[in-house]
Coordinates of N, CA and C and ligand atoms in Angstrom, one line a residue:
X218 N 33.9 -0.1 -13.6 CA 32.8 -0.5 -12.7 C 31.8 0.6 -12.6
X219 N 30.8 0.6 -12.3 CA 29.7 1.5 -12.6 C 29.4 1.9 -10.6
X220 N 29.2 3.1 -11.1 CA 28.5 3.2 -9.5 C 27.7 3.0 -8.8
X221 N 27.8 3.0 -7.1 CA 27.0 2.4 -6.5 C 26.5 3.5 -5.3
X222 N 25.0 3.2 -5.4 CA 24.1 4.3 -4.3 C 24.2 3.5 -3.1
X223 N 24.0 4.4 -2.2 CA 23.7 4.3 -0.7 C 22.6 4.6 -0.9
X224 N 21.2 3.8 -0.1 CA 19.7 4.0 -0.5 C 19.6 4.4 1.0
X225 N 18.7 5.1 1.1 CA 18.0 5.2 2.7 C 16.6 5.9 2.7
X226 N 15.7 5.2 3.4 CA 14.5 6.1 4.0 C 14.3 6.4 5.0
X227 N 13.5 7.6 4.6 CA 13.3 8.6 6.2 C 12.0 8.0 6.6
X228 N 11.6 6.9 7.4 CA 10.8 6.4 8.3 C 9.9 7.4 8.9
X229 N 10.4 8.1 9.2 CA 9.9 9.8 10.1 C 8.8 10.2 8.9
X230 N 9.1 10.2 8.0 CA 8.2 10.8 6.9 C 7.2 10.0 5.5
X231 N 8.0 8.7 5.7 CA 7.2 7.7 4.5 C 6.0 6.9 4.9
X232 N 4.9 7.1 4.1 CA 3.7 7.5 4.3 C 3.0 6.2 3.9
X233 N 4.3 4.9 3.4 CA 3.8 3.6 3.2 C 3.1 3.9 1.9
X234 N 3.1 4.3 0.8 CA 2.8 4.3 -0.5 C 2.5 3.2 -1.3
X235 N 3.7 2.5 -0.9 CA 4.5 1.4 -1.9 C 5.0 1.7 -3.6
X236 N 4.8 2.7 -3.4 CA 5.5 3.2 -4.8 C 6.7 2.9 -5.6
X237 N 7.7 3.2 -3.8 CA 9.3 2.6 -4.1 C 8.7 1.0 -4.9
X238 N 8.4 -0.1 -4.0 CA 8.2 -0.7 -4.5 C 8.3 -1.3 -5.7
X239 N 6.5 -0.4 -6.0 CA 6.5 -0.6 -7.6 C 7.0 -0.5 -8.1
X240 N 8.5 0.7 -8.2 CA 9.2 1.3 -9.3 C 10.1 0.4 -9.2
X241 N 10.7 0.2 -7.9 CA 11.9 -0.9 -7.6 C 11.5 -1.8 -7.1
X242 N 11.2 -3.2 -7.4 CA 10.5 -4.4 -6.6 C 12.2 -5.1 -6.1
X243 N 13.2 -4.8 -6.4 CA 14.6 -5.4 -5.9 C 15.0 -4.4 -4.7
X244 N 14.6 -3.1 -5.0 CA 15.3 -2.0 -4.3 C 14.4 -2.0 -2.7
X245 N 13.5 -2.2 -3.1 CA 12.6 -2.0 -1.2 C 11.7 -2.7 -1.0
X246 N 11.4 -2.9 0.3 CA 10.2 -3.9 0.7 C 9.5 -3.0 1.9
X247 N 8.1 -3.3 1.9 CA 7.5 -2.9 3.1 C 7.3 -4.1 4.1
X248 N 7.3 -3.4 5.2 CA 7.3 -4.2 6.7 C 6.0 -4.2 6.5
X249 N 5.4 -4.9 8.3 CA 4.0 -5.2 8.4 C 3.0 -3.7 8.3
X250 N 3.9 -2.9 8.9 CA 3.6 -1.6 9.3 C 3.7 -0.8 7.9
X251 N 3.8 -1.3 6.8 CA 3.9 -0.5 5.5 C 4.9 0.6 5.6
X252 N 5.9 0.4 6.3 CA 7.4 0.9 6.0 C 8.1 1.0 5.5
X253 N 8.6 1.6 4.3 CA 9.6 1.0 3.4 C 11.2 0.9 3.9
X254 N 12.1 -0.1 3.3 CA 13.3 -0.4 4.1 C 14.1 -1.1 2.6
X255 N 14.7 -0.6 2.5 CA 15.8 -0.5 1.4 C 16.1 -1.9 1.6
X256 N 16.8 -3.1 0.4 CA 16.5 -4.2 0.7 C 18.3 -4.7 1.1
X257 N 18.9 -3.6 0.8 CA 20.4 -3.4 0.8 C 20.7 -2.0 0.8
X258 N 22.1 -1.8 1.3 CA 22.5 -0.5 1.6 C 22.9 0.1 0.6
X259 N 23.5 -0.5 -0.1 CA 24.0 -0.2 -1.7 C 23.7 -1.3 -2.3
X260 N 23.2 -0.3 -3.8 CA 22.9 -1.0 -4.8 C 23.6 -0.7 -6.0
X261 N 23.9 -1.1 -7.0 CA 24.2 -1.2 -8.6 C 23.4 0.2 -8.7
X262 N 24.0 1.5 -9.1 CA 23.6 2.4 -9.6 C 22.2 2.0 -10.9
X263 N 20.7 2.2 -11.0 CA 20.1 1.6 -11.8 C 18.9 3.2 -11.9
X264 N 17.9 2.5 -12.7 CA 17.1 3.9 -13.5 C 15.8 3.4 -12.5
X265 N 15.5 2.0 -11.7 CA 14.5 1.8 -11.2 C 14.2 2.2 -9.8
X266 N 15.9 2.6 -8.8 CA 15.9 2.8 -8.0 C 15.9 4.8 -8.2
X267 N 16.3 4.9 -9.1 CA 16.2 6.8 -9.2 C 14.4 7.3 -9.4
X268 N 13.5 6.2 -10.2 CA 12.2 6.6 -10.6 C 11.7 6.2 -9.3
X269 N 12.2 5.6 -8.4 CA 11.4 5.3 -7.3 C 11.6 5.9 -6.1
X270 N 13.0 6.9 -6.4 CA 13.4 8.4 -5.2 C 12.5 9.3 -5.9
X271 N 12.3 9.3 -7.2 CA 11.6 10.4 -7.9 C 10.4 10.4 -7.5
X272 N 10.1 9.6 -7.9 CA 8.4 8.7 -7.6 C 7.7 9.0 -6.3
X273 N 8.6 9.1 -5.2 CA 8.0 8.7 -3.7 C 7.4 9.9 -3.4
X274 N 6.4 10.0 -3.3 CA 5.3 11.4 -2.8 C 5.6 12.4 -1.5
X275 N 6.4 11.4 -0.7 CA 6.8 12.6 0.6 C 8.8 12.8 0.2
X276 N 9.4 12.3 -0.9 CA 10.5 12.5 -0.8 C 11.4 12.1 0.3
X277 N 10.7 10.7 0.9 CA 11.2 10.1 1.7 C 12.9 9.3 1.5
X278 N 13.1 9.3 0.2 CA 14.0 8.3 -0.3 C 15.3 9.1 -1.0
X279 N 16.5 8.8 -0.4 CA 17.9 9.3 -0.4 C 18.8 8.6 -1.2
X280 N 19.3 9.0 -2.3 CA 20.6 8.5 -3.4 C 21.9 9.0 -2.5
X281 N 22.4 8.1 -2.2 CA 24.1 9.1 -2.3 C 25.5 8.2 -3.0
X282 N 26.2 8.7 -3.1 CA 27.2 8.0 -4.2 C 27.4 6.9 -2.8
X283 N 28.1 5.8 -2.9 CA 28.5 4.9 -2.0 C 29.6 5.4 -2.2
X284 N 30.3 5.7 -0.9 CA 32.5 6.1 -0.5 C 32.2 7.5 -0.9
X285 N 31.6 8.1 -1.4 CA 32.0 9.4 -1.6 C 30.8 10.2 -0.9
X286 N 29.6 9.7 -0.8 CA 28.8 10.4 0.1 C 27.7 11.5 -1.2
X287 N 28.3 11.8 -2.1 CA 28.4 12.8 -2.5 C 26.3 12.8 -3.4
X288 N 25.9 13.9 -3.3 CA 24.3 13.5 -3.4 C 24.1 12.8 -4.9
X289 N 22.7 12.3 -5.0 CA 22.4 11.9 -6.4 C 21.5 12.5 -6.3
X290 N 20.0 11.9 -5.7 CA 18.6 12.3 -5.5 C 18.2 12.4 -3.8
X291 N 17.3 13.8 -3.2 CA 17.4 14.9 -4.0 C 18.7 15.8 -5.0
X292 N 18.5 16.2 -6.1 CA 19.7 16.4 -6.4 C 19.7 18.1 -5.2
X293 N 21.2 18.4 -5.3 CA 21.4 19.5 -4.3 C 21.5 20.8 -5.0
X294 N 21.0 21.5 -4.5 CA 20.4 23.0 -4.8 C 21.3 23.9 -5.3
Ligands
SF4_103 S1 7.3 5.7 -2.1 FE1 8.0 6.9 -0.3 S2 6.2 7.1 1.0 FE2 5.8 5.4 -0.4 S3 6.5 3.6 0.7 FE3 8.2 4.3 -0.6 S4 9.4 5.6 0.8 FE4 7.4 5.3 1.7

């Protein structure tokens, strides 16, 4: 079985872009308030939700392995 991310945005910091979006139209949605909000907690490990952690201009957007915690994107230092 392939792995699975834990998605999250930092609200505190995302600037309503809609970028996630674009990159991932499964992966996030914006609220009224142009919020982005992960559309699930985990998802199917995929290349649309990593371009769209990559993608996001304030680095608002967090990969972590699902059960292990362990980072994806940012990757860790
Ligand atoms: S790309 Fe980043 S700043 Fe833009 S809406 Fe998504 S989380 Fe917010």
């Amino acid at each position: 079985m392939g792995d699975r991310w834990h998605v999250e945005v930092d609200r505190s910091v995302c600037i309503g872009s809609g970028m996630c979006v674009n990159h991932a139209p499964d992966g996030f949605r914006l609220d009224s308030a142009r919020q982005s909000h992960p559309t699930d907690e985990d998802h199917d490990a995929n290349e649309h939700l990593l371009a769209a952690a990559e993608g996001c201009p304030v680095e608002a957007i967090t990969l972590t392995l699902a059960g292990s915690g362990e980072m994806v994107f940012p990757p860790e230092e």
